[in-house]
Coordinates of C-alpha atoms and ligand atoms in Angstrom, one line a residue:
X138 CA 45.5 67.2 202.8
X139 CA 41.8 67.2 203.5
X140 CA 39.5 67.1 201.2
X141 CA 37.4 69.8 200.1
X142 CA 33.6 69.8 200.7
X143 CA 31.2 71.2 197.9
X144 CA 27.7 72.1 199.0
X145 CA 25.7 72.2 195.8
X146 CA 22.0 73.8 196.8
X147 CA 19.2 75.7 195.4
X148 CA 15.3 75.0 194.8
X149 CA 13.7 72.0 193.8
X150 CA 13.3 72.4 189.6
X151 CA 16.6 74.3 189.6
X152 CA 18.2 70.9 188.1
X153 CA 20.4 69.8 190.5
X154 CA 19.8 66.1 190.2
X155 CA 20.6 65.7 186.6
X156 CA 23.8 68.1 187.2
X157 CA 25.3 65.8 190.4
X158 CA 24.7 63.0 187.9
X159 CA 26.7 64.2 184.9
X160 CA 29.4 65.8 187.5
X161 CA 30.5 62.2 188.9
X162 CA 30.1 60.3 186.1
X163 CA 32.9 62.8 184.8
X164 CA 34.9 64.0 187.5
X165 CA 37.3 61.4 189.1
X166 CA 38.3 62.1 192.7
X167 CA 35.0 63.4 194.4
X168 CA 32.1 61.1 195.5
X169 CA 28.7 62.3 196.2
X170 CA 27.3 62.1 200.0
X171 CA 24.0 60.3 199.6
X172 CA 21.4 61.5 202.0
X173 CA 19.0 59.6 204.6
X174 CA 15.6 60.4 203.4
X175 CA 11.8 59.9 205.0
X176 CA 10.7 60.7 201.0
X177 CA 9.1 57.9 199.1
X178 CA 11.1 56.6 197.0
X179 CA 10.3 57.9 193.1
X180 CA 10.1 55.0 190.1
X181 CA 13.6 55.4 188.6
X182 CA 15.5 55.8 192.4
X183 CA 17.6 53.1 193.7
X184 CA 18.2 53.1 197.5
X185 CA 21.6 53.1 198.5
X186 CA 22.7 55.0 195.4
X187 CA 20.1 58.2 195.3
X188 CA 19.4 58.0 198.9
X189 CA 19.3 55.6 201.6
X190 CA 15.1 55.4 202.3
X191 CA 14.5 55.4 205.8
X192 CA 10.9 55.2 207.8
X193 CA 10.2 58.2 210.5
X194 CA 11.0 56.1 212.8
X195 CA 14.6 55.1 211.3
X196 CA 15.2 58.9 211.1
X197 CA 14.2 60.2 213.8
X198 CA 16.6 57.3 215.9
X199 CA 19.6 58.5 214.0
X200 CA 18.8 62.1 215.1
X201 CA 18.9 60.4 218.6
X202 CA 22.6 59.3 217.8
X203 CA 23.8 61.8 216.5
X204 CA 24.2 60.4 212.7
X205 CA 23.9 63.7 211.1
X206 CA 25.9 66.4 210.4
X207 CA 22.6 68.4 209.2
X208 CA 18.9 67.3 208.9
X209 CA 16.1 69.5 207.3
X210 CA 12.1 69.1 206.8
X211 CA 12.1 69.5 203.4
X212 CA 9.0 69.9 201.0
X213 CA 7.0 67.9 204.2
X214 CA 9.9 65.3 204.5
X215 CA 12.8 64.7 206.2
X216 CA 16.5 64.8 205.0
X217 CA 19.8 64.5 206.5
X218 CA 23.5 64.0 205.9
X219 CA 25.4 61.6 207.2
X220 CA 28.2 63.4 209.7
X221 CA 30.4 59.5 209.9
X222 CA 30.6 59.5 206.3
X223 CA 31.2 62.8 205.4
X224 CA 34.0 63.9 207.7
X225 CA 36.0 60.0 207.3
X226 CA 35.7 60.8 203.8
X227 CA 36.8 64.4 203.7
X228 CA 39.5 63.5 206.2
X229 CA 40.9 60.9 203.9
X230 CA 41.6 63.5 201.6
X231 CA 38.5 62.8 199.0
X232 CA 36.6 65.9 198.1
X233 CA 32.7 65.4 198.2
X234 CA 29.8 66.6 196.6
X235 CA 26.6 67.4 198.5
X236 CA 23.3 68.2 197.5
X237 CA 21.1 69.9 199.9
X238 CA 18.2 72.6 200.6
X239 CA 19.1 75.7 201.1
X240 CA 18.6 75.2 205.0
X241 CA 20.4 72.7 205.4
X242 CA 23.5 74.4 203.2
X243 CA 23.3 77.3 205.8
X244 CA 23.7 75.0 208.6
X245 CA 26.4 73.6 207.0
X246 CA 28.5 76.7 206.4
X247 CA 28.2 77.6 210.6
X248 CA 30.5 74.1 210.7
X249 CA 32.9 73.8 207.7
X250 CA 33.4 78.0 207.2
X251 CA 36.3 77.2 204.8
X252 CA 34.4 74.7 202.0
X253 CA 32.5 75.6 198.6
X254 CA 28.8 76.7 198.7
X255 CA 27.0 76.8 195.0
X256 CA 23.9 77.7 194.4
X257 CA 21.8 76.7 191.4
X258 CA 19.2 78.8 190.6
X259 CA 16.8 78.5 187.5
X260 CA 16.8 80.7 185.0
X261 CA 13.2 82.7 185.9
X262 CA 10.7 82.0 188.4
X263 CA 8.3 80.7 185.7
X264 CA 10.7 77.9 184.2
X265 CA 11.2 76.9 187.5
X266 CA 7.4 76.1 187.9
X267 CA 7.4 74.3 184.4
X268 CA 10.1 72.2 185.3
X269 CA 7.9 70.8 188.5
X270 CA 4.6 70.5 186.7
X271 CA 6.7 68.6 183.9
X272 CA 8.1 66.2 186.4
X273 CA 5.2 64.8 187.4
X274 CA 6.5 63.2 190.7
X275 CA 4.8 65.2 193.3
X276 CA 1.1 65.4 194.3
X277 CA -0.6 68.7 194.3
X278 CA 0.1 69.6 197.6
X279 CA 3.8 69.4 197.5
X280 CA 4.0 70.5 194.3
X281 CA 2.4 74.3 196.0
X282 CA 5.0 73.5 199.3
X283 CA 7.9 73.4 196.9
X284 CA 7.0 76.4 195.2
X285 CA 6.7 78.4 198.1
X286 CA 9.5 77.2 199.5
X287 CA 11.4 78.3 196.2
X288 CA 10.7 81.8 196.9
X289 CA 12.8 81.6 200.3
X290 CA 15.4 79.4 199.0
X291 CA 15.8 82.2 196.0
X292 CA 16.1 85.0 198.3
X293 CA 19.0 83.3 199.9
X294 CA 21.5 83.6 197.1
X295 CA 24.0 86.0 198.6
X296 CA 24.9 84.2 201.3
X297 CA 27.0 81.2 198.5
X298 CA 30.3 81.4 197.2
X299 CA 29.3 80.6 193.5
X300 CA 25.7 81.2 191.2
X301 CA 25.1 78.8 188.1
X302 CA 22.3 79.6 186.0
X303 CA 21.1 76.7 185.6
X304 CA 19.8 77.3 181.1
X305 CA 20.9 74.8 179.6
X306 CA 22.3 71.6 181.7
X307 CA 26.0 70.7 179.9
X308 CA 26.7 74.5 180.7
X309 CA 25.6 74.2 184.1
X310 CA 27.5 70.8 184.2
X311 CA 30.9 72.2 182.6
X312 CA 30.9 75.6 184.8
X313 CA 30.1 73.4 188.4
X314 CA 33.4 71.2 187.1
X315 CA 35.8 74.2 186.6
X316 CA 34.5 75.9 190.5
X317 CA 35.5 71.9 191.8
X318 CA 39.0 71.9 189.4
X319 CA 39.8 75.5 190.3
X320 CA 39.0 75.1 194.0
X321 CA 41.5 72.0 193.9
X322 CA 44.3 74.4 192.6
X323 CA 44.2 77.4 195.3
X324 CA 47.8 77.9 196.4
X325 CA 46.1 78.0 200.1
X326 CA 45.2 74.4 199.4
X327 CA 48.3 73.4 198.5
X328 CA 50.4 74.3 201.1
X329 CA 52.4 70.6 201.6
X330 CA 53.7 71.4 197.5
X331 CA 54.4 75.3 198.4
X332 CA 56.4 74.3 201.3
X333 CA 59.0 72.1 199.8
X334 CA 59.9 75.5 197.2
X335 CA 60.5 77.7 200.7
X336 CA 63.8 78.0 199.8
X337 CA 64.2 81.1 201.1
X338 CA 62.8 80.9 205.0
X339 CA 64.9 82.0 208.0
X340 CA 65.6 79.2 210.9
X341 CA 62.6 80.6 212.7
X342 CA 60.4 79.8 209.7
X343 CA 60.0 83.5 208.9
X344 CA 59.6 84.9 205.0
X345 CA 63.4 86.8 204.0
Ligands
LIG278 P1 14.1 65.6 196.3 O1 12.9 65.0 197.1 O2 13.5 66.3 195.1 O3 15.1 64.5 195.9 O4 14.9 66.6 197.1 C1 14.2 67.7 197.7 C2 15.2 68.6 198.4 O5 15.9 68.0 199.5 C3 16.3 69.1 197.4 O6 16.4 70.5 197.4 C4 17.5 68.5 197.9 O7 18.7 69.3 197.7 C5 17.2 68.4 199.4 N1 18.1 67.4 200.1 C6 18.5 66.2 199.7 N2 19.2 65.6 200.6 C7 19.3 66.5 201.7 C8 20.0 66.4 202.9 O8 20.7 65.5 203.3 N3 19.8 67.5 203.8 C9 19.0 68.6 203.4 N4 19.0 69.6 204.2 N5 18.4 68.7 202.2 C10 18.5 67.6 201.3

């Protein structure tokens, strides 16, 4: 079976950092897709593990090859997911975890129709700012671009499968693990264990 690809978006603030974190120390059997990034890379990052940081240069050569499944300017920089690791993964049957902008989720959902698209949203527009001045990672400028890029990212809601309200993080945690465990037990995704119970299909394969 192949595995099943969740697409975990929503504006910068909304927490989705802290919740990938607590989801795969706790979940066994999905691995998060880390992204190529132009970004700087912040104080507590580690390359390799929270992104792989890349110059311009670097990126825009892997656009060149083809090495993404999506790429998005984000916030001023760029971002992109790796198409090579992704797919080999998901065709080896392991489910993954992605965390993207809202853009780049939409792009995503043109190609893999049939996958899991969350959306993490804060709880009101003004926590959401709160949450960025707290962080104290951007400059001044960013800080405005990611605020007004909020507002789009917001109005884009209806178009994922699931909303967490991102209040309080272990409820946001617990609630993105049952949408992973329930989408694991869909009887459409299961079809190899249904089959050997068709006790009662004709020669030509047809229901009796
Ligand atoms: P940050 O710089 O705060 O780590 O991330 C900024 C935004 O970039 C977040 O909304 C995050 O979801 C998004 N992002 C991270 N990796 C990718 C990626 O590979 N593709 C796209 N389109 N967005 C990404």
């Amino acid at each position: 079976m192949r595995g099943i690809l969740f697409v975990m978006s929503g504006p910068s603030g909304a927490g989705k950092t802290t919740i990938v974190k607590a989801v795969m120390s706790e979940l066994e059997g999905i691995e998060f897709s880390v992204s190529y990034t132009t970004r700087p890379k912040r104080e507590d990052e580690v390359d390799g593990v929270d992104y792989f940081f890349v110059d311009e240069k670097t990126f825009k050569s892997l656009i060149k090859k083809g090495e993404f499944l999506e790429w998005a300017e984000v916030h001023g920089h760029l971002y992109g997911t790796s198409m090579n690791f992704v797919e080999s993964r998901l065709n080896d049957g392991i489910n993954m975890l992605l965390d993207v902008d809202v853009k780049g989720a939409l792009n995503i959902k043109k190609i893999f129709k049939d996958d899991v698209f969350i959306f993490v949203a804060p709880p009101s527009f003004k926590e959401l700012k709160d949450r960025l001045i707290k962080r104290h990672t951007e400059d001044p400028n960013n800080f405005e671009k990611r605020i007004e890029d909020a507002k789009f990212e917001l109005s884009q809601i209806s178009k994922f499968d699931y909303l967490i309200v991102n209040r309080d993080i272990s409820t946001a945690v617990k609630q993105i693990e049952s949408i992973i465990i329930s989408e694991q037990l869909r009887v459409s995704r299961l079809a190899e264990f249904v089959g050997k119970y068709n006790f009662y299909k004709s020669k030509d394969g047809a229901d009796l």
